mmCIF file of C-alpha atoms in Angstrom:
data_model
loop_
_atom_site.group_PDB
_atom_site.id
_atom_site.type_symbol
_atom_site.label_atom_id
_atom_site.label_comp_id
_atom_site.label_asym_id
_atom_site.label_seq_id
_atom_site.Cartn_x
_atom_site.Cartn_y
_atom_site.Cartn_z
ATOM 1 C CA THR A 1 9.036 -30.531 -17.374
ATOM 2 C CA GLN A 2 8.954 -31.689 -13.778
ATOM 3 C CA LEU A 3 5.474 -32.277 -12.436
ATOM 4 C CA LEU A 4 4.289 -33.030 -8.925
ATOM 5 C CA GLU A 5 0.869 -34.650 -8.789
ATOM 6 C CA GLN A 6 -1.030 -34.594 -5.526
ATOM 7 C CA SER A 7 -3.900 -36.833 -4.541
ATOM 8 C CA PRO A 8 -6.598 -36.523 -3.597
ATOM 9 C CA GLN A 9 -7.401 -33.132 -5.081
ATOM 10 C CA PHE A 10 -10.205 -32.520 -2.557
ATOM 11 C CA LEU A 11 -10.902 -34.118 0.791
ATOM 12 C CA SER A 12 -13.772 -33.442 3.186
ATOM 13 C CA ILE A 13 -13.700 -35.356 6.464
ATOM 14 C CA GLN A 14 -15.126 -35.253 9.981
ATOM 15 C CA GLU A 15 -13.163 -34.043 12.977
ATOM 16 C CA GLY A 16 -11.195 -36.896 14.519
ATOM 17 C CA GLU A 17 -10.635 -38.859 11.297
ATOM 18 C CA ASN A 18 -7.215 -39.709 9.884
ATOM 19 C CA LEU A 19 -6.108 -38.882 6.350
ATOM 20 C CA THR A 20 -3.141 -39.195 4.000
ATOM 21 C CA VAL A 21 -2.178 -36.897 1.148
ATOM 22 C CA TYR A 22 0.182 -38.111 -1.560
ATOM 23 C CA CYS A 23 2.682 -36.220 -3.700
ATOM 24 C CA ASN A 24 4.153 -38.097 -6.679
ATOM 25 C CA SER A 25 6.604 -37.363 -9.451
ATOM 26 C CA SER A 26 8.661 -39.180 -12.046
ATOM 27 C CA SER A 27 11.574 -36.851 -11.212
ATOM 28 C CA VAL A 28 14.078 -37.035 -8.381
ATOM 29 C CA PHE A 29 14.255 -34.059 -6.047
ATOM 30 C CA SER A 30 17.094 -33.048 -3.745
ATOM 31 C CA SER A 31 14.541 -32.120 -1.090
ATOM 32 C CA LEU A 32 10.829 -31.780 -0.720
ATOM 33 C CA GLN A 33 8.818 -29.271 1.266
ATOM 34 C CA TRP A 34 5.214 -29.208 2.440
ATOM 35 C CA TYR A 35 3.278 -25.949 2.782
ATOM 36 C CA ARG A 36 -0.191 -25.090 4.036
ATOM 37 C CA GLN A 37 -2.142 -22.179 2.630
ATOM 38 C CA GLU A 38 -5.220 -20.503 4.091
ATOM 39 C CA PRO A 39 -7.634 -18.316 2.085
ATOM 40 C CA GLY A 40 -6.245 -14.893 1.218
ATOM 41 C CA GLU A 41 -2.756 -15.720 2.425
ATOM 42 C CA GLY A 42 0.459 -17.069 0.993
ATOM 43 C CA PRO A 43 1.630 -20.643 1.672
ATOM 44 C CA VAL A 44 3.475 -21.252 4.942
ATOM 45 C CA LEU A 45 6.206 -23.865 5.274
ATOM 46 C CA LEU A 46 5.400 -26.904 7.430
ATOM 47 C CA VAL A 47 8.451 -29.125 6.918
ATOM 48 C CA THR A 48 11.416 -29.938 4.691
ATOM 49 C CA VAL A 49 12.546 -33.525 4.069
ATOM 50 C CA VAL A 50 15.928 -34.167 2.530
ATOM 51 C CA THR A 51 16.958 -37.804 2.874
ATOM 52 C CA GLY A 52 15.282 -40.678 1.047
ATOM 53 C CA GLY A 53 13.093 -42.593 3.507
ATOM 54 C CA GLU A 54 13.132 -39.728 6.010
ATOM 55 C CA VAL A 55 10.156 -39.398 8.357
ATOM 56 C CA LYS A 56 9.396 -36.176 10.237
ATOM 57 C CA LYS A 57 6.658 -35.554 12.755
ATOM 58 C CA LEU A 58 5.051 -32.238 13.578
ATOM 59 C CA LYS A 59 2.484 -32.830 16.336
ATOM 60 C CA ARG A 60 -0.324 -34.763 14.591
ATOM 61 C CA LEU A 61 1.285 -34.471 11.152
ATOM 62 C CA THR A 62 3.709 -37.103 9.827
ATOM 63 C CA PHE A 63 5.706 -36.472 6.668
ATOM 64 C CA GLN A 64 7.618 -39.112 4.724
ATOM 65 C CA PHE A 65 10.024 -38.773 1.807
ATOM 66 C CA GLY A 66 10.135 -41.755 -0.527
ATOM 67 C CA ASP A 67 13.272 -43.895 -0.694
ATOM 68 C CA ALA A 68 13.924 -42.802 -4.281
ATOM 69 C CA ARG A 69 13.184 -39.127 -3.458
ATOM 70 C CA LYS A 70 10.429 -39.005 -6.090
ATOM 71 C CA ASP A 71 7.404 -39.013 -3.816
ATOM 72 C CA SER A 72 6.196 -37.961 -0.395
ATOM 73 C CA SER A 73 3.194 -38.351 1.869
ATOM 74 C CA LEU A 74 1.551 -36.322 4.595
ATOM 75 C CA HIS A 75 -0.502 -38.163 7.208
ATOM 76 C CA ILE A 76 -2.729 -36.294 9.656
ATOM 77 C CA THR A 77 -3.976 -38.096 12.750
ATOM 78 C CA ALA A 78 -7.229 -37.061 14.430
ATOM 79 C CA ALA A 79 -7.847 -34.110 12.128
ATOM 80 C CA GLN A 80 -9.113 -30.858 13.628
ATOM 81 C CA PRO A 81 -11.082 -28.025 11.965
ATOM 82 C CA GLY A 82 -7.930 -25.912 12.284
ATOM 83 C CA ASP A 83 -6.210 -28.279 9.838
ATOM 84 C CA THR A 84 -8.496 -27.018 7.061
ATOM 85 C CA GLY A 85 -6.566 -25.495 4.178
ATOM 86 C CA LEU A 86 -4.748 -26.125 0.917
ATOM 87 C CA TYR A 87 -1.766 -28.455 1.317
ATOM 88 C CA LEU A 88 1.027 -28.091 -1.214
ATOM 89 C CA CYS A 89 4.136 -30.161 -1.748
ATOM 90 C CA ALA A 90 7.120 -28.568 -3.472
ATOM 91 C CA GLY A 91 10.267 -30.156 -4.837
ATOM 92 C CA ALA A 92 13.702 -28.573 -5.076
ATOM 93 C CA GLN A 93 15.867 -29.365 -8.082
ATOM 94 C CA GLY A 94 19.121 -28.977 -6.176
ATOM 95 C CA GLY A 95 22.424 -27.714 -7.498
ATOM 96 C CA ALA A 96 22.907 -23.982 -7.677
ATOM 97 C CA THR A 97 19.204 -23.196 -7.764
ATOM 98 C CA ASN A 98 16.717 -22.908 -4.897
ATOM 99 C CA LYS A 99 13.795 -22.896 -7.342
ATOM 100 C CA LEU A 100 10.793 -24.926 -6.175
ATOM 101 C CA ILE A 101 8.283 -26.783 -8.321
ATOM 102 C CA PHE A 102 4.920 -26.933 -6.579
ATOM 103 C CA GLY A 103 2.388 -29.731 -6.637
ATOM 104 C CA THR A 104 -1.190 -29.484 -7.803
ATOM 105 C CA GLY A 105 -2.508 -29.062 -4.242
ATOM 106 C CA THR A 106 -4.920 -30.890 -1.930
ATOM 107 C CA LEU A 107 -7.828 -28.911 -0.512
ATOM 108 C CA LEU A 108 -8.740 -30.290 2.919
ATOM 109 C CA ALA A 109 -11.938 -29.427 4.793
ATOM 110 C CA VAL A 110 -12.371 -30.784 8.315
ATOM 111 C CA GLN A 111 -15.974 -30.563 9.499
ATOM 112 C CA PRO A 112 -16.615 -30.124 13.268
ATOM 113 C CA GLY B 1 9.432 -5.018 7.208
ATOM 114 C CA ALA B 2 8.658 -8.259 8.933
ATOM 115 C CA GLY B 3 7.475 -10.128 5.883
ATOM 116 C CA VAL B 4 7.095 -10.068 2.120
ATOM 117 C CA SER B 5 4.842 -7.238 1.032
ATOM 118 C CA GLN B 6 2.888 -7.223 -2.221
ATOM 119 C CA SER B 7 0.889 -4.423 -3.787
ATOM 120 C CA PRO B 8 -1.773 -3.905 -4.769
ATOM 121 C CA SER B 9 -3.652 -6.644 -2.913
ATOM 122 C CA ASN B 10 -6.383 -6.538 -5.547
ATOM 123 C CA LYS B 11 -6.330 -5.264 -9.114
ATOM 124 C CA VAL B 12 -9.197 -5.156 -11.580
ATOM 125 C CA THR B 13 -8.273 -4.198 -15.115
ATOM 126 C CA GLU B 14 -9.826 -4.204 -18.556
ATOM 127 C CA LYS B 15 -8.708 -6.658 -21.181
ATOM 128 C CA GLY B 16 -5.850 -5.200 -23.216
ATOM 129 C CA LYS B 17 -4.477 -2.934 -20.478
ATOM 130 C CA ASP B 18 -1.019 -3.301 -18.946
ATOM 131 C CA VAL B 19 -0.570 -3.991 -15.215
ATOM 132 C CA GLU B 20 2.373 -3.796 -12.835
ATOM 133 C CA LEU B 21 2.536 -5.859 -9.664
ATOM 134 C CA ARG B 22 5.040 -5.018 -6.939
ATOM 135 C CA CYS B 23 6.892 -7.182 -4.430
ATOM 136 C CA ASP B 24 9.004 -6.003 -1.490
ATOM 137 C CA PRO B 25 11.006 -8.986 -0.192
ATOM 138 C CA ILE B 26 12.342 -9.560 3.302
ATOM 139 C CA SER B 27 15.482 -7.504 3.794
ATOM 140 C CA GLY B 28 18.617 -9.566 3.221
ATOM 141 C CA HIS B 29 16.913 -12.247 1.156
ATOM 142 C CA THR B 30 18.938 -12.811 -1.992
ATOM 143 C CA ALA B 31 16.374 -14.934 -3.838
ATOM 144 C CA LEU B 32 12.984 -13.760 -5.117
ATOM 145 C CA TYR B 33 10.286 -15.786 -6.843
ATOM 146 C CA TRP B 34 7.040 -15.098 -8.681
ATOM 147 C CA TYR B 35 4.321 -17.743 -8.894
ATOM 148 C CA ARG B 36 0.805 -17.715 -10.313
ATOM 149 C CA GLN B 37 -2.097 -19.513 -8.625
ATOM 150 C CA ARG B 38 -5.479 -20.164 -10.134
ATOM 151 C CA LEU B 39 -8.423 -20.655 -7.783
ATOM 152 C CA GLY B 40 -7.921 -23.629 -5.458
ATOM 153 C CA GLN B 41 -4.957 -24.929 -7.411
ATOM 154 C CA GLY B 42 -1.218 -25.312 -6.966
ATOM 155 C CA LEU B 43 1.407 -22.710 -7.742
ATOM 156 C CA GLU B 44 2.730 -22.245 -11.267
ATOM 157 C CA PHE B 45 6.362 -21.079 -11.369
ATOM 158 C CA LEU B 46 6.939 -17.885 -13.342
ATOM 159 C CA ILE B 47 10.412 -16.466 -12.641
ATOM 160 C CA TYR B 48 13.252 -16.718 -10.098
ATOM 161 C CA PHE B 49 15.945 -14.161 -9.249
ATOM 162 C CA GLN B 50 19.054 -15.181 -7.296
ATOM 163 C CA GLY B 51 21.556 -12.478 -6.411
ATOM 164 C CA ASN B 52 23.374 -11.139 -9.458
ATOM 165 C CA SER B 53 22.808 -14.273 -11.541
ATOM 166 C CA ALA B 54 20.715 -14.169 -14.694
ATOM 167 C CA PRO B 55 17.063 -14.762 -13.722
ATOM 168 C CA ASP B 56 15.396 -18.083 -14.498
ATOM 169 C CA LYS B 57 12.535 -16.972 -16.770
ATOM 170 C CA SER B 58 11.569 -20.464 -17.863
ATOM 171 C CA GLY B 59 8.058 -20.240 -16.375
ATOM 172 C CA LEU B 60 6.865 -17.042 -18.032
ATOM 173 C CA PRO B 61 3.848 -18.116 -20.125
ATOM 174 C CA SER B 62 4.278 -15.618 -22.963
ATOM 175 C CA ASP B 63 6.265 -12.564 -24.033
ATOM 176 C CA ARG B 64 3.520 -10.400 -22.524
ATOM 177 C CA PHE B 65 4.980 -11.260 -19.122
ATOM 178 C CA SER B 66 8.203 -9.721 -17.820
ATOM 179 C CA ALA B 67 9.779 -9.069 -14.442
ATOM 180 C CA GLU B 68 12.587 -6.976 -13.084
ATOM 181 C CA ARG B 69 14.404 -6.808 -9.789
ATOM 182 C CA THR B 70 16.471 -3.912 -8.525
ATOM 183 C CA GLY B 71 19.546 -5.358 -6.820
ATOM 184 C CA GLU B 72 18.339 -7.486 -3.934
ATOM 185 C CA SER B 73 15.243 -5.437 -3.234
ATOM 186 C CA VAL B 74 11.946 -4.672 -4.878
ATOM 187 C CA SER B 75 10.656 -6.579 -7.906
ATOM 188 C CA THR B 76 7.919 -5.739 -10.393
ATOM 189 C CA LEU B 77 6.001 -8.195 -12.547
ATOM 190 C CA THR B 78 4.524 -6.596 -15.662
ATOM 191 C CA ILE B 79 1.773 -8.084 -17.775
ATOM 192 C CA GLN B 80 1.159 -6.331 -21.070
ATOM 193 C CA ARG B 81 -2.100 -6.441 -23.041
ATOM 194 C CA THR B 82 -3.839 -8.446 -20.322
ATOM 195 C CA GLN B 83 -6.167 -11.301 -21.273
ATOM 196 C CA GLN B 84 -8.959 -12.895 -19.256
ATOM 197 C CA GLU B 85 -6.872 -16.045 -18.768
ATOM 198 C CA ASP B 86 -4.337 -13.920 -16.867
ATOM 199 C CA SER B 87 -6.846 -13.631 -14.002
ATOM 200 C CA ALA B 88 -5.268 -15.321 -10.978
ATOM 201 C CA VAL B 89 -3.463 -14.622 -7.724
ATOM 202 C CA TYR B 90 0.155 -13.654 -8.284
ATOM 203 C CA LEU B 91 2.352 -14.674 -5.356
ATOM 204 C CA CYS B 92 5.820 -13.397 -4.582
ATOM 205 C CA ALA B 93 8.252 -15.123 -2.236
ATOM 206 C CA SER B 94 11.760 -14.444 -1.018
ATOM 207 C CA SER B 95 14.401 -16.552 0.664
ATOM 208 C CA LEU B 96 18.009 -16.727 1.685
ATOM 209 C CA ALA B 97 20.112 -18.535 -0.909
ATOM 210 C CA ARG B 98 19.179 -21.998 0.388
ATOM 211 C CA GLY B 99 16.402 -21.259 2.804
ATOM 212 C CA PRO B 100 12.650 -21.868 2.832
ATOM 213 C CA LEU B 101 10.393 -19.561 0.863
ATOM 214 C CA HIS B 102 8.503 -16.791 2.635
ATOM 215 C CA PHE B 103 5.430 -15.748 0.714
ATOM 216 C CA GLY B 104 3.482 -12.532 0.542
ATOM 217 C CA ASN B 105 -0.310 -12.568 0.551
ATOM 218 C CA GLY B 106 -0.460 -12.142 -3.206
ATOM 219 C CA THR B 107 -2.112 -9.796 -5.679
ATOM 220 C CA ARG B 108 -5.506 -10.936 -6.931
ATOM 221 C CA LEU B 109 -5.732 -9.895 -10.572
ATOM 222 C CA THR B 110 -9.084 -9.826 -12.330
ATOM 223 C CA VAL B 111 -9.212 -9.057 -16.052
ATOM 224 C CA THR B 112 -12.665 -8.076 -17.258
#
């Protein structure tokens, strides 16, 4: 069974602080996606990383895919209250399937 | 419609009753997914439909759970003889064959 472990599980920080969320697995994924979910809604895609070592930036968010395509990180610079939510990584197995295995989630609260 | 639609949005049922949850995917999306999410946690894969291929049912937790999809449109997830541990949010998503997942807002199931 493929598992994606995220750390930390919970994070409460002050506005303006930086933070990093980690997503780790013993399995190799063809690609990895990051989603953010707000209460009462479904997850919304933030980014997809495909190549080992790839770094993508989305405003204050920086995503990195590990060289071996087994892990990923999400770094947020100068967090804002609007960044509050549940962050989920999800790995794709590749091949003929588009099935995603989701991580355990990181609940982020940014206090004003 | 513009997005994935799920109904009902909330369902309260008594232990032992059967429930049916409905998902209307985005028109033209060939893939459809069901996930289960316990409070504040990640998404647990249940089942994946892709076009006319046999569905991937590897995530269904017991034989009380089943799902059907009519062609490339609506899907229903059925839970028979519900138990309290079935209480969760059930999320449906759809995608193009290789595209990102678009989620509905989920059905919150409470078994009393």
